[in-house]
Amino acid sequence: MQYCSKCGAKLRKNAKFCHECGTRVRDIPKTVKTEPIDSSYERWKRKGRISLILCDVLSLIGLFIFGWLILVVYERAGKWRTGLKFFIPIILLWVLGYRVSFIFGLIGIALYIYAWYSIRKTIKGYHEKYYRELHEREIVRGVSQEEISTEGRETIRKPEFKPGLADPDHPARKEIDQASTLASEVVSLFVGGFSCHSGDAMHLVSLIDNALEKSPNDLDLLVAKSGALCLALKFKTAEEVLDKALSIDPNHFEATQRRLYPDKWPHLFAYPPWSESTTTLHSIILNHLQRKFILQIIRDGLQTGIGIFRPATMSQFPKGLTSDMRCKWQPFWSETPYGPIIAHYTLIEDDPENPYVAEAFLNPSITDEVNPFSGYWLIRRLTTLSSCFVVLTDGHKILYNRRFVFPDSLRRELKTISERILEERPRLDEKTWRLAIRWHTQHFNMKNIRF
């Protein structure tokens, strides 16, 4: 019996080459005696191969299990396609790493780690979606209405709408005006952002605290204080103030949105200030108006508000135009063959027989991303307000500026529109929305719009 001196394998009879290492038999010195390898080596080698295969199988099973967890997490967040885009390449790269080159396996491991890393963001988006839907269900349920019994009959008490911090009889009217004036002076607004010195921001916080002394637990003042703290870069304290407001009223719209979406829902000091005494148009409002944004978010003192800004010229008003003339703003839910849209109309009584009427539209589509300037969220904001500003402008010049207080019928209409959006959840792309607008303008009777 002869053994290979290089690898120790048992040589076959009359073999010219070692079948294990390929060494020629004649090159093996016959004078060198090789010790026979213990027979347990063969058993050890066979067990090693079985263990290697077992490790590969267990690794593949583990990869499928953790990959499936990735799919489950992404699916619950409504992003199952993204999870699938991670899962399939990871499996393919693992197979290529096993069969072709370990480099593919390393790439698969790197992609696997990144997929788990990105889950944190996905879970955050899932939580935001969950809380948004929960908040929407509370709105639809109409928790603000209260049933009372009068002489054996059940009636419904209508929710009481108040002007909030714009109330001229507010107990902290002087302090609110002082804080609002200071904010207009120290906060520099420009297209795409704002800036404020932290010292000025803390002075603003102190003025809001003075107002809170006269009106403790005023939720709008607490939200305003939170925004001022954000200007001072005290974000943790700002969150605590919002938590205090939500502990008093968990359904407060602005506090809820700021707490859930602090990065996507700007505080009130990020918007240009507006009042009935404003005499010139802010550059941000003009920029948005040039981009056809009619409904715009403004800062109404120490609370957010809505302004209806329409471009116009004095030649459109042959009988003159003053801010003492009556105005009206009216939205309509319009069903079209292409999907629903929101049409809204601005009326000014410059001529009682032929008043000024302007038409505009909002897209009611609900998107995955929260955007305070989208049609749905503008309507939602309007349902929480008691008034808006109706403004006609010619460039930076203001032709007409008046606060329009919502009548009860308009408040009910806004709430109905908001509920219908949640029920139908329309999704209209730009082209479909344009077709729906064209259909509405061709079939809607403008004579229905009147005071």
Short mmCIF file of C-alpha atoms in Angstrom, two decimals:
data_model
loop_
_atom_site.label_atom_id
_atom_site.label_comp_id
_atom_site.label_asym_id
_atom_site.label_seq_id
_atom_site.Cartn_x
_atom_site.Cartn_y
_atom_site.Cartn_z
CA MET A 1 0.00 0.00 0.00
CA GLN A 2 1.45 3.35 -1.05
CA TYR A 3 0.57 6.87 0.09
CA CYS A 4 1.24 10.24 -1.45
CA SER A 5 4.07 12.02 0.34
CA LYS A 6 2.51 15.44 -0.41
CA CYS A 7 -1.10 15.10 0.75
CA GLY A 8 -1.06 11.70 2.44
CA ALA A 9 -3.83 10.26 0.28
CA LYS A 10 -3.89 6.53 -0.41
CA LEU A 11 -2.75 5.91 -3.97
CA ARG A 12 -4.70 3.68 -6.28
CA LYS A 13 -3.06 0.61 -7.76
CA ASN A 14 -0.78 1.39 -10.76
CA ALA A 15 -1.72 5.09 -10.46
CA LYS A 16 0.57 7.54 -12.26
CA PHE A 17 -0.86 10.61 -10.47
CA CYS A 18 -2.27 11.25 -7.06
CA HIS A 19 -6.07 11.63 -7.50
CA GLU A 20 -6.22 14.22 -4.68
CA CYS A 21 -3.33 16.64 -5.30
CA GLY A 22 -2.22 15.63 -8.81
CA THR A 23 1.42 14.83 -7.92
CA ARG A 24 3.10 12.40 -10.27
CA VAL A 25 3.75 9.00 -8.62
CA ARG A 26 7.25 8.70 -10.02
CA ASP A 27 8.17 11.99 -8.34
CA ILE A 28 7.40 10.47 -4.97
CA PRO A 29 10.66 9.39 -3.36
CA LYS A 30 10.51 5.65 -2.76
CA THR A 31 13.03 5.97 -0.01
CA VAL A 32 10.67 8.17 2.00
CA LYS A 33 8.33 6.22 4.12
CA THR A 34 4.97 7.86 4.71
CA GLU A 35 2.95 7.08 7.72
CA PRO A 36 -0.54 5.91 6.93
CA ILE A 37 -3.21 8.46 7.80
CA ASP A 38 -5.61 7.45 10.48
CA SER A 39 -8.93 6.16 9.11
CA SER A 40 -10.75 8.65 11.34
CA TYR A 41 -9.61 11.38 8.92
CA GLU A 42 -12.08 10.18 6.30
CA ARG A 43 -14.94 10.28 8.81
CA TRP A 44 -13.89 13.78 9.92
CA LYS A 45 -13.76 14.99 6.31
CA ARG A 46 -17.19 13.54 5.54
CA LYS A 47 -18.69 15.16 8.65
CA GLY A 48 -17.07 18.47 7.72
CA ARG A 49 -18.77 18.43 4.32
CA ILE A 50 -22.12 17.65 5.94
CA SER A 51 -21.62 20.47 8.47
CA LEU A 52 -20.76 22.91 5.67
CA ILE A 53 -23.92 22.03 3.75
CA LEU A 54 -25.96 22.25 6.96
CA CYS A 55 -24.56 25.74 7.68
CA ASP A 56 -25.46 26.87 4.17
CA VAL A 57 -29.02 25.55 4.53
CA LEU A 58 -29.47 27.14 7.96
CA SER A 59 -28.08 30.44 6.63
CA LEU A 60 -30.54 30.38 3.75
CA ILE A 61 -33.44 29.61 6.11
CA GLY A 62 -32.36 32.45 8.42
CA LEU A 63 -32.07 34.80 5.44
CA PHE A 64 -35.61 33.95 4.35
CA ILE A 65 -36.97 34.48 7.87
CA PHE A 66 -35.37 37.90 8.36
CA GLY A 67 -36.15 38.82 4.77
CA TRP A 68 -39.79 37.93 5.40
CA LEU A 69 -39.77 40.19 8.47
CA ILE A 70 -38.55 43.00 6.22
CA LEU A 71 -41.48 42.36 3.88
CA VAL A 72 -43.96 42.33 6.79
CA VAL A 73 -42.71 45.64 8.19
CA TYR A 74 -42.74 47.37 4.82
CA GLU A 75 -46.17 45.91 3.98
CA ARG A 76 -47.69 47.23 7.22
CA ALA A 77 -46.30 50.66 6.41
CA GLY A 78 -47.96 50.49 2.99
CA LYS A 79 -44.56 50.14 1.25
CA TRP A 80 -44.56 46.44 0.34
CA ARG A 81 -43.14 47.18 -3.09
CA THR A 82 -40.10 48.77 -1.46
CA GLY A 83 -39.67 45.71 0.77
CA LEU A 84 -39.85 43.44 -2.28
CA LYS A 85 -37.18 45.53 -4.02
CA PHE A 86 -34.91 44.81 -1.06
CA PHE A 87 -35.82 41.14 -0.56
CA ILE A 88 -35.38 39.81 -4.11
CA PRO A 89 -31.88 41.32 -4.73
CA ILE A 90 -30.70 40.09 -1.32
CA ILE A 91 -31.62 36.46 -2.18
CA LEU A 92 -30.08 36.70 -5.67
CA LEU A 93 -26.86 38.19 -4.33
CA TRP A 94 -26.63 35.47 -1.68
CA VAL A 95 -26.95 32.75 -4.33
CA LEU A 96 -24.37 34.46 -6.56
CA GLY A 97 -22.05 34.80 -3.58
CA TYR A 98 -22.33 31.08 -2.91
CA ARG A 99 -21.98 29.94 -6.52
CA VAL A 100 -19.85 32.61 -8.23
CA SER A 101 -17.88 34.91 -5.93
CA PHE A 102 -18.01 35.90 -2.29
CA ILE A 103 -18.02 39.58 -3.41
CA PHE A 104 -21.69 39.22 -4.38
CA GLY A 105 -22.40 37.84 -0.94
CA LEU A 106 -20.77 40.87 0.69
CA ILE A 107 -22.89 43.19 -1.44
CA GLY A 108 -25.99 41.25 -0.40
CA ILE A 109 -25.04 41.57 3.27
CA ALA A 110 -24.52 45.34 2.84
CA LEU A 111 -27.95 45.68 1.17
CA TYR A 112 -29.49 43.57 3.93
CA ILE A 113 -28.05 45.84 6.64
CA TYR A 114 -29.25 48.95 4.79
CA ALA A 115 -32.76 47.48 4.49
CA TRP A 116 -32.94 47.04 8.26
CA TYR A 117 -31.50 50.50 8.80
CA SER A 118 -34.18 52.09 6.61
CA ILE A 119 -36.92 50.26 8.52
CA ARG A 120 -36.70 52.90 11.24
CA LYS A 121 -37.85 55.57 8.79
CA THR A 122 -40.52 53.25 7.41
CA ILE A 123 -41.93 52.53 10.88
CA LYS A 124 -42.01 56.27 11.57
CA GLY A 125 -44.03 56.79 8.38
CA TYR A 126 -46.36 53.97 9.42
CA HIS A 127 -46.96 55.60 12.81
CA GLU A 128 -47.65 58.95 11.15
CA LYS A 129 -50.16 57.31 8.80
CA TYR A 130 -51.83 55.48 11.71
CA TYR A 131 -52.21 58.57 13.88
CA ARG A 132 -53.40 60.65 10.91
CA GLU A 133 -56.16 58.13 10.13
CA LEU A 134 -57.06 57.92 13.82
CA HIS A 135 -57.37 61.69 14.01
CA GLU A 136 -59.46 61.74 10.83
CA ARG A 137 -61.89 59.17 12.28
CA GLU A 138 -62.35 61.37 15.33
CA ILE A 139 -63.20 64.33 13.09
CA VAL A 140 -65.71 62.29 11.07
CA ARG A 141 -67.33 61.04 14.24
CA GLY A 142 -68.25 64.63 15.08
CA VAL A 143 -67.19 64.59 18.71
CA SER A 144 -67.76 68.32 19.01
CA GLN A 145 -71.56 67.87 18.96
CA GLU A 146 -73.38 67.23 22.20
CA GLU A 147 -76.87 65.84 22.68
CA ILE A 148 -79.10 67.53 25.26
CA SER A 149 -82.72 66.90 26.28
CA THR A 150 -85.28 69.69 26.29
CA GLU A 151 -88.89 69.01 27.33
CA GLY A 152 -88.68 65.36 26.35
CA ARG A 153 -87.21 66.07 22.90
CA GLU A 154 -83.59 65.52 21.86
CA THR A 155 -81.92 68.42 20.10
CA ILE A 156 -78.38 68.93 18.95
CA ARG A 157 -76.25 71.74 20.23
CA LYS A 158 -74.21 73.22 17.41
CA PRO A 159 -70.49 73.65 18.02
CA GLU A 160 -69.66 77.17 19.04
CA PHE A 161 -67.13 78.88 16.77
CA LYS A 162 -65.06 81.67 18.24
CA PRO A 163 -62.58 84.00 16.55
CA GLY A 164 -59.86 82.76 18.89
CA LEU A 165 -56.90 85.10 19.27
CA ALA A 166 -58.45 87.46 16.68
CA ASP A 167 -61.30 88.20 19.09
CA PRO A 168 -61.29 91.97 19.79
CA ASP A 169 -62.60 91.24 23.30
CA HIS A 170 -59.91 88.69 24.14
CA PRO A 171 -58.72 89.20 27.76
CA ALA A 172 -55.09 89.35 26.55
CA ARG A 173 -55.79 91.57 23.53
CA LYS A 174 -53.02 94.07 24.36
CA GLU A 175 -50.36 91.42 24.98
CA ILE A 176 -51.34 89.47 21.83
CA ASP A 177 -51.02 92.60 19.68
CA GLN A 178 -47.62 93.40 21.22
CA ALA A 179 -46.33 89.89 20.56
CA SER A 180 -47.71 89.90 17.00
CA THR A 181 -46.07 93.26 16.25
CA LEU A 182 -42.73 92.06 17.65
CA ALA A 183 -42.92 88.87 15.53
CA SER A 184 -43.44 90.94 12.40
CA GLU A 185 -40.33 92.97 13.28
CA VAL A 186 -37.87 90.23 14.33
CA VAL A 187 -38.82 87.32 12.04
CA SER A 188 -37.37 87.73 8.54
CA LEU A 189 -39.39 85.80 5.98
CA PHE A 190 -38.23 85.00 2.47
CA VAL A 191 -39.21 82.53 -0.24
CA GLY A 192 -38.05 79.15 1.00
CA GLY A 193 -37.42 79.94 4.67
CA PHE A 194 -37.15 82.38 7.57
CA SER A 195 -34.64 83.60 10.15
CA CYS A 196 -34.79 85.06 13.66
CA HIS A 197 -32.23 85.86 16.36
CA SER A 198 -32.62 83.57 19.37
CA GLY A 199 -32.59 86.54 21.76
CA ASP A 200 -35.48 88.19 19.92
CA ALA A 201 -37.30 84.87 19.90
CA MET A 202 -37.02 84.57 23.69
CA HIS A 203 -38.38 88.13 24.02
CA LEU A 204 -41.33 86.97 21.92
CA VAL A 205 -41.79 83.98 24.25
CA SER A 206 -41.90 86.30 27.27
CA LEU A 207 -44.60 88.45 25.64
CA ILE A 208 -46.69 85.34 24.94
CA ASP A 209 -46.17 84.30 28.57
CA ASN A 210 -47.62 87.68 29.59
CA ALA A 211 -50.69 86.90 27.49
CA LEU A 212 -50.96 83.44 29.06
CA GLU A 213 -51.02 85.05 32.53
CA LYS A 214 -54.28 86.78 31.56
CA SER A 215 -55.64 83.78 29.63
CA PRO A 216 -54.23 80.58 31.17
CA ASN A 217 -54.62 77.35 29.22
CA ASP A 218 -55.54 79.19 26.02
CA LEU A 219 -54.68 76.48 23.49
CA ASP A 220 -53.95 78.89 20.62
CA LEU A 221 -51.56 80.84 22.84
CA LEU A 222 -49.82 77.61 23.87
CA VAL A 223 -49.38 76.66 20.19
CA ALA A 224 -48.02 80.17 19.49
CA LYS A 225 -45.58 79.82 22.41
CA SER A 226 -44.41 76.49 21.00
CA GLY A 227 -43.70 78.17 17.65
CA ALA A 228 -41.75 80.97 19.33
CA LEU A 229 -39.69 78.39 21.24
CA CYS A 230 -38.85 76.74 17.91
CA LEU A 231 -37.57 80.12 16.71
CA ALA A 232 -35.32 80.15 19.81
CA LEU A 233 -34.13 76.59 18.91
CA LYS A 234 -35.67 75.14 22.09
CA PHE A 235 -37.39 72.26 20.34
CA LYS A 236 -37.71 69.96 23.36
CA THR A 237 -39.45 72.65 25.39
CA ALA A 238 -41.67 73.42 22.39
CA GLU A 239 -42.79 69.77 22.30
CA GLU A 240 -43.61 69.88 26.02
CA VAL A 241 -45.80 72.96 25.46
CA LEU A 242 -47.65 71.15 22.66
CA ASP A 243 -48.12 68.14 24.95
CA LYS A 244 -49.68 70.45 27.52
CA ALA A 245 -52.11 71.81 24.93
CA LEU A 246 -53.04 68.30 23.78
CA SER A 247 -53.58 67.17 27.37
CA ILE A 248 -56.30 69.84 27.59
CA ASP A 249 -57.82 69.11 24.15
CA PRO A 250 -56.46 66.04 22.31
CA ASN A 251 -58.35 67.11 19.14
CA HIS A 252 -56.83 70.57 18.78
CA PHE A 253 -56.00 70.65 15.08
CA GLU A 254 -52.88 72.83 14.96
CA ALA A 255 -51.30 71.29 18.08
CA THR A 256 -51.94 67.77 16.76
CA GLN A 257 -50.43 68.49 13.36
CA ARG A 258 -47.38 70.21 14.85
CA ARG A 259 -46.81 67.30 17.24
CA LEU A 260 -47.22 64.57 14.62
CA TYR A 261 -45.42 66.27 11.73
CA PRO A 262 -42.93 68.80 13.15
CA ASP A 263 -40.78 68.68 10.00
CA LYS A 264 -43.65 68.89 7.51
CA TRP A 265 -46.07 71.23 9.30
CA PRO A 266 -44.43 74.66 9.84
CA HIS A 267 -45.24 76.75 12.91
CA LEU A 268 -47.24 79.95 12.52
CA PHE A 269 -44.19 82.26 12.42
CA ALA A 270 -43.10 80.66 9.14
CA TYR A 271 -46.05 82.34 7.40
CA PRO A 272 -46.36 86.00 6.38
CA PRO A 273 -48.44 88.19 8.75
CA TRP A 274 -51.78 89.58 7.61
CA SER A 275 -54.56 91.79 8.95
CA GLU A 276 -57.22 94.16 7.67
CA SER A 277 -54.77 97.01 8.17
CA THR A 278 -52.08 95.51 5.91
CA THR A 279 -51.31 97.92 3.06
CA THR A 280 -48.73 96.07 0.94
CA LEU A 281 -48.38 92.52 -0.33
CA HIS A 282 -45.62 90.36 1.12
CA SER A 283 -43.15 88.96 -1.44
CA ILE A 284 -43.97 85.37 -0.36
CA ILE A 285 -47.69 85.89 -1.01
CA LEU A 286 -46.92 87.51 -4.37
CA ASN A 287 -44.64 84.61 -5.32
CA HIS A 288 -47.37 82.09 -4.47
CA LEU A 289 -49.94 84.17 -6.32
CA GLN A 290 -47.78 84.13 -9.44
CA ARG A 291 -47.78 80.33 -9.16
CA LYS A 292 -51.63 80.35 -9.12
CA PHE A 293 -52.03 79.66 -5.38
CA ILE A 294 -55.27 81.47 -4.49
CA LEU A 295 -55.79 80.04 -0.98
CA GLN A 296 -52.72 80.87 1.10
CA ILE A 297 -51.78 80.30 4.73
CA ILE A 298 -51.04 83.48 6.66
CA ARG A 299 -50.33 84.45 10.27
CA ASP A 300 -53.40 86.12 11.74
CA GLY A 301 -51.91 87.74 14.85
CA LEU A 302 -50.71 84.79 16.93
CA GLN A 303 -52.62 82.11 15.05
CA THR A 304 -52.59 80.71 11.54
CA GLY A 305 -55.29 81.77 9.11
CA ILE A 306 -56.29 81.63 5.46
CA GLY A 307 -56.27 84.41 2.89
CA ILE A 308 -58.13 84.30 -0.44
CA PHE A 309 -55.85 86.32 -2.74
CA ARG A 310 -57.09 87.27 -6.21
CA PRO A 311 -55.19 89.31 -8.83
CA ALA A 312 -57.31 92.17 -10.23
CA THR A 313 -57.14 95.66 -11.70
CA MET A 314 -59.25 98.73 -11.00
CA SER A 315 -60.53 98.67 -14.59
CA GLN A 316 -62.66 95.67 -13.55
CA PHE A 317 -64.59 97.94 -11.15
CA PRO A 318 -66.05 100.86 -13.11
CA LYS A 319 -68.21 101.88 -10.14
CA GLY A 320 -65.25 101.91 -7.76
CA LEU A 321 -63.97 99.52 -5.12
CA THR A 322 -63.58 99.97 -1.35
CA SER A 323 -63.00 97.53 1.51
CA ASP A 324 -66.38 98.57 2.99
CA MET A 325 -68.21 96.63 0.28
CA ARG A 326 -69.66 93.25 1.20
CA CYS A 327 -67.78 90.09 0.27
CA LYS A 328 -68.39 86.37 0.31
CA TRP A 329 -66.39 83.20 -0.20
CA GLN A 330 -68.20 79.97 -1.11
CA PRO A 331 -66.78 76.46 -1.81
CA PHE A 332 -68.65 73.73 -3.74
CA TRP A 333 -68.10 69.98 -4.01
CA SER A 334 -68.37 69.25 -7.73
CA GLU A 335 -68.81 65.71 -9.08
CA THR A 336 -67.42 65.37 -12.60
CA PRO A 337 -66.94 62.33 -14.90
CA TYR A 338 -63.22 62.58 -14.15
CA GLY A 339 -63.61 62.66 -10.38
CA PRO A 340 -64.61 65.18 -7.71
CA ILE A 341 -63.05 68.64 -7.41
CA ILE A 342 -63.58 71.60 -5.09
CA ALA A 343 -64.67 74.79 -6.82
CA HIS A 344 -64.64 77.99 -4.75
CA TYR A 345 -65.93 81.45 -5.61
CA THR A 346 -65.11 84.94 -4.38
CA LEU A 347 -67.85 87.60 -4.53
CA ILE A 348 -67.53 91.35 -3.91
CA GLU A 349 -70.57 93.61 -4.04
CA ASP A 350 -69.06 96.47 -6.04
CA ASP A 351 -72.20 96.56 -8.16
CA PRO A 352 -75.37 95.15 -6.51
CA GLU A 353 -76.83 94.21 -9.91
CA ASN A 354 -73.64 92.68 -11.29
CA PRO A 355 -71.19 91.86 -8.44
CA TYR A 356 -67.61 90.78 -8.99
CA VAL A 357 -67.28 86.95 -9.11
CA ALA A 358 -64.01 85.00 -9.40
CA GLU A 359 -63.64 81.24 -9.76
CA ALA A 360 -60.84 78.93 -8.58
CA PHE A 361 -60.35 75.24 -7.85
CA LEU A 362 -58.74 72.89 -5.33
CA ASN A 363 -57.60 69.31 -5.90
CA PRO A 364 -59.15 67.15 -3.12
CA SER A 365 -56.70 64.26 -3.61
CA ILE A 366 -55.25 62.73 -0.46
CA THR A 367 -51.56 61.89 -0.79
CA ASP A 368 -49.30 59.76 1.40
CA GLU A 369 -47.19 62.80 2.28
CA VAL A 370 -48.66 65.47 4.57
CA ASN A 371 -48.64 68.85 2.83
CA PRO A 372 -50.34 71.84 4.55
CA PHE A 373 -50.75 73.55 1.16
CA SER A 374 -52.66 70.69 -0.50
CA GLY A 375 -56.39 71.04 -1.15
CA TYR A 376 -57.47 68.54 1.51
CA TRP A 377 -55.39 70.04 4.31
CA LEU A 378 -56.45 73.59 3.39
CA ILE A 379 -60.10 72.51 3.73
CA ARG A 380 -59.31 70.78 7.03
CA ARG A 381 -57.69 73.95 8.31
CA LEU A 382 -60.68 76.03 7.19
CA THR A 383 -63.03 73.78 9.19
CA THR A 384 -61.22 74.91 12.36
CA LEU A 385 -61.37 78.63 11.52
CA SER A 386 -64.20 81.11 11.93
CA SER A 387 -63.09 83.57 9.24
CA CYS A 388 -60.71 84.22 6.36
CA PHE A 389 -59.41 87.28 4.50
CA VAL A 390 -60.68 88.20 1.04
CA VAL A 391 -58.01 90.21 -0.79
CA LEU A 392 -57.74 91.67 -4.29
CA THR A 393 -54.27 92.73 -5.38
CA ASP A 394 -52.59 94.42 -8.31
CA GLY A 395 -48.93 93.44 -7.95
CA HIS A 396 -47.81 94.60 -4.49
CA LYS A 397 -50.73 97.05 -4.31
CA ILE A 398 -53.78 95.98 -2.30
CA LEU A 399 -57.12 96.95 -3.87
CA TYR A 400 -59.46 95.22 -1.43
CA ASN A 401 -58.86 93.67 2.00
CA ARG A 402 -61.60 92.49 4.34
CA ARG A 403 -62.14 89.75 6.90
CA PHE A 404 -65.02 87.46 5.96
CA VAL A 405 -66.69 85.78 8.96
CA PHE A 406 -68.04 82.34 8.13
CA PRO A 407 -71.80 81.91 8.49
CA ASP A 408 -73.14 78.66 9.97
CA SER A 409 -74.07 77.34 6.52
CA LEU A 410 -70.49 77.71 5.29
CA ARG A 411 -69.09 75.96 8.37
CA ARG A 412 -71.43 73.03 7.75
CA GLU A 413 -70.45 72.98 4.07
CA LEU A 414 -66.73 72.89 4.91
CA LYS A 415 -67.25 70.04 7.34
CA THR A 416 -69.30 68.11 4.76
CA ILE A 417 -66.59 68.55 2.12
CA SER A 418 -63.91 67.39 4.56
CA GLU A 419 -65.91 64.27 5.43
CA ARG A 420 -66.58 63.45 1.76
CA ILE A 421 -62.87 63.65 0.99
CA LEU A 422 -62.16 61.15 3.78
CA GLU A 423 -64.92 58.83 2.59
CA GLU A 424 -64.09 58.87 -1.12
CA ARG A 425 -60.32 59.47 -0.88
CA PRO A 426 -60.02 60.74 -4.48
CA ARG A 427 -56.73 60.63 -6.36
CA LEU A 428 -56.59 62.92 -9.40
CA ASP A 429 -53.37 63.47 -11.30
CA GLU A 430 -52.66 66.82 -12.92
CA LYS A 431 -54.10 65.88 -16.31
CA THR A 432 -57.32 64.41 -14.87
CA TRP A 433 -57.76 67.40 -12.57
CA ARG A 434 -57.50 69.78 -15.55
CA LEU A 435 -60.11 67.76 -17.46
CA ALA A 436 -62.42 67.86 -14.42
CA ILE A 437 -62.03 71.65 -14.19
CA ARG A 438 -62.90 72.04 -17.88
CA TRP A 439 -66.01 69.87 -17.46
CA HIS A 440 -67.14 71.86 -14.40
CA THR A 441 -66.73 75.26 -16.08
CA GLN A 442 -68.75 74.04 -19.05
CA HIS A 443 -71.65 72.74 -16.97
CA PHE A 444 -71.78 74.93 -13.86
CA ASN A 445 -74.22 77.84 -13.79
CA MET A 446 -72.45 80.91 -12.38
CA LYS A 447 -75.83 82.49 -11.61
CA ASN A 448 -76.05 80.13 -8.62
CA ILE A 449 -73.34 82.23 -6.98
CA ARG A 450 -75.00 85.13 -5.19
CA PHE A 451 -75.16 86.84 -1.83
#
